[in-house]
Each structure stands twice: as C-alpha cells, then as structure tokens.
Amino acid sequence: MDNPSLIGRKKPRERFKKLLKSKKSEFLAVYGRRRVGKTFLVKEYFHYQFDFFMTGMANATTEQQLFNFDTELNRQSHLVFDSPAQNWLEAFQRLRMHLELKKKDGKLVIFIDELPWMHTHGSDFLMGLEHFWNAWATHRTDVLLIVCGSAASWMLTEVINSTGGLHNRVTAQMKIEPFTLGEAEELLKSNNCQLDRYQIIQLYMCLGGIPYYLDAVEAGKSAAQNIQELFFEKSGLLRNEFHNLYRALFKRHEVYEKVVEVLSAKTYGMARSEIIHNSGLQSGGTLSKVLVDLEESGFITSYPALDRKLKNTIYRLSDYFTAFHFRFLQKPQSNDWLKLIDQPAHRAWQGFTFEQVCLDHVFQIKKALGISGIQAEHAAWRGSTGDKGAQIDLLIDRRDHVITICECKFHLDTFAINKEYADQLRSKIAVFKEVSKTKSAVHFAFVSTYGLHRNTYSDMLVQSEVTMDALFEEV
C-alpha cells in the first residue's frame, strides 16, 4: 500500500510492507510518545482503508466504550445488530462475523487506536481481545491486527510482555520515534517553511522531533517568532501542553512530573541515588517503574557507565519540550522570547541542548566520522580526580578499541579554539583517561554548527570535525 507523500518513517514503512506480505496472521503493537504521529503514520500508510477501525475514548465507562465499538461496527459493516453488545466477548464475536463476510485478496487489516483507554476498570476487554486473537485470528493466515497506544508502559506490560492470554501472541512491535533533524527539515519544507539549518536546530531544541509541534510552525516567520507564538502568547498552542501531556499518559502524573523536574535541574543527568535524594521519592519498585515508563515513553534516556555497573547508570532528561518547559515556562523570567535570547542563561541552554541534539544524532555523527560500520556504545560522561572534574558531551566507545571523545559547540559562526579553551580540553581528556583507566586509543572530534576556524590549537587537538549539515543526513 504505502503512501509516497509520507515524510520519513522509512523503517516502519518497510515493516508494514513485510507484515502485509507475511504468510501468517500478524499482531502488531505500535507505541510511542504522545503527539509523535503514531495514528497519522498508520492511517496514511494504509490510505485510511481498513476492514475495521475504531478509537478508544478517554475517561469513558465500559458501557460507553462498548457503545462506541457498536456504533463503528454498524457503520462499517453490512450486518445489523438490534441491541448493543453486553460485553467485550460478544463485541469481538460480532467483529469476527463482520470480517468473515469480507472477500478480498491480501490481509484483513484491523486498526484499534488508543487501546489502553478501552481497558476500563473491571471490564473484560483484554479477555475479549485475547479470545478474538487466540480462537480465531491465529487460525487464519490473512489477518493483520494493529493496536496502538500512547501509554507505553501499559502497552508493554499488558500487550507486548503480557503474562496472561496474550503471552507471546504479539508477533511484531513498533516504537515510533520522534523525527530526526533531517525528517523535521523535510516536514517544515513541505509546509513551505523556508528556514536555514541553524534556525531548524533552534526550533528542534524547543520542540524536539515531534511532528504535531513542528506542524504548528508558521511559514514566513523566523524560529524566534514561532517560539514566541507557540509558547509565550496567551493563546499559544504549547503554553499549557506540559500538564496535558503527562496527565494524559500517567495515572500518578505528579510522580512522573517530579522525576522529570528533578532531572531538568542537572543537564548531564543523574544516577538513581541522586534522583532519590533530590526528589524525596523512595527507592523501590515504584521508582523503577516510573523510570522505565518515562524512558519507554521517550522522555528520559538512560546511559550505562563505562564500568557497566547498574548503580552508575545515568538518567538524562532527553525530551526537548519538557526541558524547555522547566527552563523557561515553569517560572518565566519574561514572556518575551526575543528578550530572553540575549541573556547568558539562554546561551548556556543552547549549548547543553545542542549536546542533546548530538546525542540523538550519534548515528549521523558516526557516519560523518567514517565509523558507522563499527559497533559502539555512546553516552555523555562525567568524572573527577580529586581537585579536577570533567564532563564529556558525547563519548563513542568503539569495539575496535578506540574511544572517540566529541566536543559539541552551538555557535553562530565558525568556532576558534583559543589557548584557554585548549587547556580545558587537554585537562578534560587527561581526567577521562585517569578516571576510566582505559587502554583504548582516544581520538578527539569536534562537532559544531559551522565548523572550526583552523589554528595551531585546533591542529594539535582535533583529529576529526563534523558540522551541523551532517546531523541532517539520512542513516
């Protein structure tokens, strides 16, 4: 099927194609952060043509969900049912009757969106879904069941990793990730937004690769003007998005908001023990679940330490929108973004947010460095040797016994390394070698917007250079 007008999503589209050609029935679970474009992707790929489609309703009762299901089935089927289904077993039996009347080549495609909302308290929804799949769909070869939800933790626990009737029944899973810079640029261009790459990165630092947010960028206006209107005007689309976002995803949203707030205060991330200390939350299963849920939902990222010890794992707030909220919206210093961009705090924010952009585009950086074929792990790093501390923006630990240390700089022009900065870089490399006790060779790379102004210091220190254009490449 596919849709050539779809932007990006190369791997998911290839996966859909394989599932449609499969010789057996397929059960696909799709999940990802709210607003990331899951529903849009599925609908666009299949040209809005499904053998059955429905969407669960937020905060609805079991009776209301069943009424919604019946309404959709009556609308999409030639069958006529005189009374609403009394339970989900009956509802899915009716869906089975509807599908058995279909005569078509290829797969019967069923798309159930916002699945977690349909599993209301005390209902037999999961039992009905399990019976539909286990007793009917698996005995055929022509069914493609797609279920989708933004509540990533629920999708993982109740569907993908189910220990009940759906245990090992999901045949494929698909996590929809935010757009890369390259995909964001493609979307903006399709909306006639003619912005240079420096401005696109500025927007990405606030909006991330979330298509819903990027789609709101208005053509003919600069990045700064769009940020002002989206976040700081009273009618701005994203002015109140933070609380809506977390409340829609998590039942105990206050706990989740507390964790991301604590992480927002430390740009290089925190170990689990630091999160406990700074949040006041208790160590245990609840915190573990919160961290897993936030990571699966795309709000935080965990980076293993070089020593691979779990206690030294660093958790970092990686959702750009959430970080921007705590930095500039929670306690606003000004409602005028154009005034804020002249402040030192803004320049500091741009600096460390660009580091996050680089972390999220490490595959593009590896390609630019010519090491994309080498297996490697990557992370931000920090350490100290008594009186000297060091933080590394991006560290690529390669299987060929080479560690590439990347310094990331967001700068309006070519960047010149002076003596003072060169001394800082040497010290950083020395601290890393001493603390890590690595036996690998250490290479130094510089990632920046417009590249380096070559001088004696850069010639002595920098072995490889990457500019922002490389971050927009497809991998």
mmCIF file of N, CA, C and O in Angstrom, residues 341-376:
data_model
loop_
_atom_site.group_PDB
_atom_site.id
_atom_site.type_symbol
_atom_site.label_atom_id
_atom_site.label_comp_id
_atom_site.label_asym_id
_atom_site.label_seq_id
_atom_site.Cartn_x
_atom_site.Cartn_y
_atom_site.Cartn_z
ATOM 1 N N ILE A 341 16.588 35.727 24.476
ATOM 2 C CA ILE A 341 17.680 35.158 23.679
ATOM 3 C C ILE A 341 18.977 35.955 23.779
ATOM 4 O O ILE A 341 20.022 35.492 23.339
ATOM 5 N N ASP A 342 18.906 37.134 24.371
ATOM 6 C CA ASP A 342 20.133 37.914 24.573
ATOM 7 C C ASP A 342 20.775 37.645 25.926
ATOM 8 O O ASP A 342 21.842 38.188 26.235
ATOM 9 N N GLN A 343 20.136 36.813 26.756
ATOM 10 C CA GLN A 343 20.621 36.569 28.106
ATOM 11 C C GLN A 343 21.666 35.438 28.122
ATOM 12 O O GLN A 343 21.580 34.479 27.340
ATOM 13 N N PRO A 344 22.649 35.512 29.037
ATOM 14 C CA PRO A 344 23.648 34.429 29.161
ATOM 15 C C PRO A 344 23.004 33.070 29.432
ATOM 16 O O PRO A 344 23.500 32.045 28.959
ATOM 17 N N ALA A 345 21.890 33.075 30.197
ATOM 18 C CA ALA A 345 21.209 31.813 30.514
ATOM 19 C C ALA A 345 20.698 31.137 29.244
ATOM 20 O O ALA A 345 20.692 29.899 29.144
ATOM 21 N N HIS A 346 20.280 31.955 28.286
ATOM 22 C CA HIS A 346 19.795 31.394 27.031
ATOM 23 C C HIS A 346 20.935 30.756 26.246
ATOM 24 O O HIS A 346 20.792 29.663 25.683
ATOM 25 N N ARG A 347 22.080 31.425 26.226
ATOM 26 C CA ARG A 347 23.224 30.876 25.501
ATOM 27 C C ARG A 347 23.705 29.575 26.143
ATOM 28 O O ARG A 347 24.102 28.630 25.457
ATOM 29 N N ALA A 348 23.670 29.532 27.482
ATOM 30 C CA ALA A 348 24.057 28.301 28.181
ATOM 31 C C ALA A 348 23.084 27.168 27.847
ATOM 32 O O ALA A 348 23.503 26.023 27.605
ATOM 33 N N TRP A 349 21.795 27.489 27.817
ATOM 34 C CA TRP A 349 20.771 26.492 27.464
ATOM 35 C C TRP A 349 20.996 25.967 26.045
ATOM 36 O O TRP A 349 20.935 24.754 25.809
ATOM 37 N N GLN A 350 21.280 26.859 25.119
ATOM 38 C CA GLN A 350 21.552 26.422 23.753
ATOM 39 C C GLN A 350 22.755 25.478 23.696
ATOM 40 O O GLN A 350 22.733 24.479 22.970
ATOM 41 N N GLY A 351 23.768 25.793 24.489
ATOM 42 C CA GLY A 351 24.979 24.988 24.493
ATOM 43 C C GLY A 351 24.724 23.555 24.900
ATOM 44 O O GLY A 351 25.095 22.613 24.182
ATOM 45 N N PHE A 352 24.081 23.361 26.068
ATOM 46 C CA PHE A 352 23.903 21.975 26.506
ATOM 47 C C PHE A 352 22.763 21.269 25.769
ATOM 48 O O PHE A 352 22.750 20.040 25.657
ATOM 49 N N THR A 353 21.798 22.038 25.223
ATOM 50 C CA THR A 353 20.737 21.389 24.443
ATOM 51 C C THR A 353 21.283 20.892 23.108
ATOM 52 O O THR A 353 20.859 19.849 22.597
ATOM 53 N N PHE A 354 22.247 21.611 22.546
ATOM 54 C CA PHE A 354 22.886 21.134 21.322
ATOM 55 C C PHE A 354 23.624 19.817 21.585
ATOM 56 O O PHE A 354 23.692 18.947 20.710
ATOM 57 N N GLU A 355 24.158 19.660 22.797
ATOM 58 C CA GLU A 355 24.787 18.391 23.158
ATOM 59 C C GLU A 355 23.766 17.248 23.091
ATOM 60 O O GLU A 355 24.072 16.139 22.631
ATOM 61 N N GLN A 356 22.535 17.523 23.555
ATOM 62 C CA GLN A 356 21.480 16.511 23.480
ATOM 63 C C GLN A 356 21.131 16.199 22.026
ATOM 64 O O GLN A 356 20.896 15.045 21.657
ATOM 65 N N VAL A 357 21.102 17.234 21.193
ATOM 66 C CA VAL A 357 20.851 17.030 19.763
ATOM 67 C C VAL A 357 21.906 16.085 19.177
ATOM 68 O O VAL A 357 21.586 15.170 18.408
ATOM 69 N N CYS A 358 23.155 16.293 19.570
ATOM 70 C CA CYS A 358 24.238 15.427 19.077
ATOM 71 C C CYS A 358 24.085 13.993 19.592
ATOM 72 O O CYS A 358 24.300 13.034 18.850
ATOM 73 N N LEU A 359 23.700 13.845 20.855
ATOM 74 C CA LEU A 359 23.464 12.515 21.409
ATOM 75 C C LEU A 359 22.361 11.792 20.637
ATOM 76 O O LEU A 359 22.424 10.586 20.410
ATOM 77 N N ASP A 360 21.351 12.542 20.227
ATOM 78 C CA ASP A 360 20.229 11.950 19.496
ATOM 79 C C ASP A 360 20.549 11.707 18.025
ATOM 80 O O ASP A 360 19.752 11.086 17.317
ATOM 81 N N HIS A 361 21.671 12.233 17.563
ATOM 82 C CA HIS A 361 22.058 12.039 16.165
ATOM 83 C C HIS A 361 23.454 11.407 16.075
ATOM 84 O O HIS A 361 24.241 11.716 15.186
ATOM 85 N N VAL A 362 23.720 10.508 17.007
ATOM 86 C CA VAL A 362 25.044 9.885 17.053
ATOM 87 C C VAL A 362 25.306 9.023 15.815
ATOM 88 O O VAL A 362 26.455 8.899 15.363
ATOM 89 N N PHE A 363 24.260 8.455 15.233
ATOM 90 C CA PHE A 363 24.467 7.637 14.032
ATOM 91 C C PHE A 363 24.902 8.508 12.856
ATOM 92 O O PHE A 363 25.734 8.106 12.040
ATOM 93 N N GLN A 364 24.335 9.720 12.785
ATOM 94 C CA GLN A 364 24.763 10.664 11.744
ATOM 95 C C GLN A 364 26.210 11.099 11.980
ATOM 96 O O GLN A 364 26.992 11.248 11.026
ATOM 97 N N ILE A 365 26.567 11.303 13.250
ATOM 98 C CA ILE A 365 27.939 11.699 13.582
ATOM 99 C C ILE A 365 28.912 10.569 13.241
ATOM 100 O O ILE A 365 29.981 10.805 12.664
ATOM 101 N N LYS A 366 28.536 9.346 13.575
ATOM 102 C CA LYS A 366 29.391 8.195 13.238
ATOM 103 C C LYS A 366 29.595 8.079 11.725
ATOM 104 O O LYS A 366 30.681 7.788 11.250
ATOM 105 N N LYS A 367 28.521 8.333 10.985
ATOM 106 C CA LYS A 367 28.624 8.284 9.519
ATOM 107 C C LYS A 367 29.601 9.340 9.021
ATOM 108 O O LYS A 367 30.448 9.073 8.165
ATOM 109 N N ALA A 368 29.495 10.563 9.580
ATOM 110 C CA ALA A 368 30.386 11.650 9.169
ATOM 111 C C ALA A 368 31.838 11.355 9.542
ATOM 112 O O ALA A 368 32.770 11.767 8.842
ATOM 113 N N LEU A 369 32.037 10.639 10.643
ATOM 114 C CA LEU A 369 33.390 10.294 11.091
ATOM 115 C C LEU A 369 33.946 9.067 10.358
ATOM 116 O O LEU A 369 35.109 8.705 10.545
ATOM 117 N N GLY A 370 33.083 8.422 9.581
ATOM 118 C CA GLY A 370 33.529 7.244 8.841
ATOM 119 C C GLY A 370 33.631 5.995 9.681
ATOM 120 O O GLY A 370 34.367 5.068 9.345
ATOM 121 N N ILE A 371 32.871 5.946 10.793
ATOM 122 C CA ILE A 371 32.943 4.779 11.687
ATOM 123 C C ILE A 371 31.573 4.129 11.862
ATOM 124 O O ILE A 371 31.337 3.411 12.833
ATOM 125 N N SER A 372 30.653 4.371 10.933
ATOM 126 C CA SER A 372 29.290 3.857 11.083
ATOM 127 C C SER A 372 29.233 2.338 11.059
ATOM 128 O O SER A 372 28.302 1.728 11.587
ATOM 129 N N GLY A 373 30.236 1.698 10.444
ATOM 130 C CA GLY A 373 30.239 0.244 10.373
ATOM 131 C C GLY A 373 30.828 -0.431 11.601
ATOM 132 O O GLY A 373 30.813 -1.658 11.701
ATOM 133 N N ILE A 374 31.321 0.364 12.547
ATOM 134 C CA ILE A 374 31.963 -0.192 13.752
ATOM 135 C C ILE A 374 30.969 -0.196 14.907
ATOM 136 O O ILE A 374 30.367 0.829 15.215
ATOM 137 N N GLN A 375 30.807 -1.343 15.531
ATOM 138 C CA GLN A 375 29.902 -1.439 16.669
ATOM 139 C C GLN A 375 30.419 -0.569 17.807
ATOM 140 O O GLN A 375 31.620 -0.541 18.095
ATOM 141 N N ALA A 376 29.498 0.157 18.462
ATOM 142 C CA ALA A 376 29.941 1.083 19.513
ATOM 143 C C ALA A 376 28.779 1.404 20.443
ATOM 144 O O ALA A 376 27.613 1.250 20.089
#
